């Protein structure tokens, strides 16, 4: 089957989804926090180990409105090794991103490099659990406590991953998730925020619904970021199958590891102690000198055979032209190096193990 994309959306059985949406034909309650929305919200909070949770129309607006609901002002320390959304949410919320370099192994924000970046204008940390690798949550928490900073995790990659047995919704002041079609768990488009403080939740709930406190009183400058009932229904179905999806993904990842782990010049996703992986991505870093080919050459060779590996993440967000030269990728050298070496190979539950073997063969053939 070609092309083989970097991921393929998991789908529930068609009949299961039809059954899930049947009652919507009678109720005609199609959006605005209906029964599906409320049920999904509760089930997800439970799955992610969140004290409180809300669900929204996508991951990006979950980030953007959460930053607004935290009522921040000034500078936010974050990582450039992420999807466009993280940095754009910060800038669009009127905040100034300050870029911290990443740890070369986990590619998450390096806690040792945070404190030198703190100024009196710093108000929050926005780290990213890249590929489902957990950030050093305890160290980050200590720094935040010491300096009175809020912590908002971009947890879009961490759905289903666990640290010390706890889901990714348990950490920081807020953790934002994406339920986009390309993610481990999806609602077609969708997202959510897990949080510790009930008052934050009330602000977020208003912001996603035009700032309405009640139909006659508008207290916040909000917008529309509601998740409709049909997408919530898709979430309810997919959540029933997510354990099975993670199990299938783990077998795919294991096969990649068997084939690639001892190859010189190839570095695979780290296995972190006390972390249960969600097998969301399979990043490989190619050291051109030792491997004998650079990342771009591997991507091209795969593409020629219909295998669509992706450069997550390249370029760094601090190199984006939309920021008009305000930021400089050279200031985060570890992130810059990783962005030039990384390639995410296809990984999803239904990927046949023979195809994994074939992809690994194509990768190894790139060596001079
Ligand atoms: C997918 C993703 C987002 C954005 O989520 P959407 O649901 O697509 O809006 C944000 N951050 C990261 C790291 C992501 O992977």
PDB file of N, CA, C and O in Angstrom, residues 10-12 16 184-188 233-243:
ATOM      1  N   UNK A  10      -6.188   6.105  13.423  1.00  0.00           N
ATOM      2  CA  UNK A  10      -6.941   4.950  13.924  1.00  0.00           C
ATOM      3  C   UNK A  10      -8.422   5.272  13.775  1.00  0.00           C
ATOM      4  O   UNK A  10      -8.843   6.406  13.992  1.00  0.00           O
ATOM      5  N   UNK A  11      -9.228   4.292  13.383  1.00  0.00           N
ATOM      6  CA  UNK A  11     -10.673   4.497  13.252  1.00  0.00           C
ATOM      7  C   UNK A  11     -11.395   3.405  14.030  1.00  0.00           C
ATOM      8  O   UNK A  11     -10.986   2.248  13.985  1.00  0.00           O
ATOM      9  N   UNK A  12     -12.494   3.787  14.696  1.00  0.00           N
ATOM     10  CA  UNK A  12     -13.307   2.747  15.351  1.00  0.00           C
ATOM     11  C   UNK A  12     -14.084   1.996  14.273  1.00  0.00           C
ATOM     12  O   UNK A  12     -14.207   2.493  13.147  1.00  0.00           O
ATOM     13  N   UNK A  16     -19.849   1.059  15.164  1.00  0.00           N
ATOM     14  CA  UNK A  16     -19.746   1.586  16.540  1.00  0.00           C
ATOM     15  C   UNK A  16     -19.954   3.101  16.552  1.00  0.00           C
ATOM     16  O   UNK A  16     -20.649   3.641  17.412  1.00  0.00           O
ATOM     17  N   UNK A 184      -2.070  10.020  18.362  1.00  0.00           N
ATOM     18  CA  UNK A 184      -2.337   8.676  18.890  1.00  0.00           C
ATOM     19  C   UNK A 184      -3.821   8.467  19.206  1.00  0.00           C
ATOM     20  O   UNK A 184      -4.391   7.425  18.938  1.00  0.00           O
ATOM     21  N   UNK A 185      -4.413   9.477  19.803  1.00  0.00           N
ATOM     22  CA  UNK A 185      -5.858   9.474  20.068  1.00  0.00           C
ATOM     23  C   UNK A 185      -6.438  10.707  19.385  1.00  0.00           C
ATOM     24  O   UNK A 185      -5.844  11.788  19.486  1.00  0.00           O
ATOM     25  N   UNK A 186      -7.552  10.549  18.666  1.00  0.00           N
ATOM     26  CA  UNK A 186      -8.084  11.728  17.975  1.00  0.00           C
ATOM     27  C   UNK A 186      -9.596  11.825  18.030  1.00  0.00           C
ATOM     28  O   UNK A 186     -10.305  10.837  18.270  1.00  0.00           O
ATOM     29  N   UNK A 187     -10.052  13.071  17.808  1.00  0.00           N
ATOM     30  CA  UNK A 187     -11.477  13.356  17.630  1.00  0.00           C
ATOM     31  C   UNK A 187     -11.648  14.038  16.263  1.00  0.00           C
ATOM     32  O   UNK A 187     -12.412  14.985  16.141  1.00  0.00           O
ATOM     33  N   UNK A 188     -10.896  13.627  15.263  1.00  0.00           N
ATOM     34  CA  UNK A 188     -10.817  14.259  13.927  1.00  0.00           C
ATOM     35  C   UNK A 188      -9.974  15.531  14.061  1.00  0.00           C
ATOM     36  O   UNK A 188      -8.820  15.566  13.668  1.00  0.00           O
ATOM     37  N   UNK A 233     -18.196  12.275  19.978  1.00  0.00           N
ATOM     38  CA  UNK A 233     -18.606  10.865  19.801  1.00  0.00           C
ATOM     39  C   UNK A 233     -17.451  10.053  19.216  1.00  0.00           C
ATOM     40  O   UNK A 233     -17.205   8.914  19.620  1.00  0.00           O
ATOM     41  N   UNK A 234     -16.721  10.634  18.257  1.00  0.00           N
ATOM     42  CA  UNK A 234     -15.554   9.945  17.699  1.00  0.00           C
ATOM     43  C   UNK A 234     -14.533   9.689  18.798  1.00  0.00           C
ATOM     44  O   UNK A 234     -13.923   8.621  18.868  1.00  0.00           O
ATOM     45  N   UNK A 235     -14.376  10.660  19.682  1.00  0.00           N
ATOM     46  CA  UNK A 235     -13.447  10.496  20.802  1.00  0.00           C
ATOM     47  C   UNK A 235     -13.865   9.368  21.731  1.00  0.00           C
ATOM     48  O   UNK A 235     -13.033   8.557  22.153  1.00  0.00           O
ATOM     49  N   UNK A 236     -15.167   9.294  22.033  1.00  0.00           N
ATOM     50  CA  UNK A 236     -15.653   8.222  22.916  1.00  0.00           C
ATOM     51  C   UNK A 236     -15.358   6.848  22.306  1.00  0.00           C
ATOM     52  O   UNK A 236     -14.935   5.920  23.003  1.00  0.00           O
ATOM     53  N   UNK A 237     -15.554   6.734  20.992  1.00  0.00           N
ATOM     54  CA  UNK A 237     -15.265   5.458  20.315  1.00  0.00           C
ATOM     55  C   UNK A 237     -13.762   5.176  20.338  1.00  0.00           C
ATOM     56  O   UNK A 237     -13.334   4.082  20.705  1.00  0.00           O
ATOM     57  N   UNK A 238     -12.963   6.144  19.940  1.00  0.00           N
ATOM     58  CA  UNK A 238     -11.516   5.904  19.862  1.00  0.00           C
ATOM     59  C   UNK A 238     -10.904   5.593  21.223  1.00  0.00           C
ATOM     60  O   UNK A 238      -9.964   4.808  21.321  1.00  0.00           O
ATOM     61  N   UNK A 239     -11.451   6.211  22.260  1.00  0.00           N
ATOM     62  CA  UNK A 239     -10.902   5.975  23.600  1.00  0.00           C
ATOM     63  C   UNK A 239     -11.082   4.508  24.023  1.00  0.00           C
ATOM     64  O   UNK A 239     -10.239   3.948  24.721  1.00  0.00           O
ATOM     65  N   UNK A 240     -12.169   3.878  23.556  1.00  0.00           N
ATOM     66  CA  UNK A 240     -12.385   2.455  23.874  1.00  0.00           C
ATOM     67  C   UNK A 240     -11.298   1.578  23.254  1.00  0.00           C
ATOM     68  O   UNK A 240     -11.055   0.473  23.720  1.00  0.00           O
ATOM     69  N   UNK A 241     -10.668   2.052  22.192  1.00  0.00           N
ATOM     70  CA  UNK A 241      -9.697   1.221  21.463  1.00  0.00           C
ATOM     71  C   UNK A 241      -8.258   1.681  21.640  1.00  0.00           C
ATOM     72  O   UNK A 241      -7.349   1.136  21.011  1.00  0.00           O
ATOM     73  N   UNK A 242      -8.044   2.700  22.473  1.00  0.00           N
ATOM     74  CA  UNK A 242      -6.703   3.298  22.502  1.00  0.00           C
ATOM     75  C   UNK A 242      -5.667   2.354  23.107  1.00  0.00           C
ATOM     76  O   UNK A 242      -4.524   2.311  22.645  1.00  0.00           O
ATOM     77  N   UNK A 243      -6.057   1.551  24.079  1.00  0.00           N
ATOM     78  CA  UNK A 243      -5.092   0.619  24.685  1.00  0.00           C
ATOM     79  C   UNK A 243      -4.589  -0.375  23.632  1.00  0.00           C
ATOM     80  O   UNK A 243      -3.395  -0.676  23.552  1.00  0.00           O
TER      81      UNK A 243
END
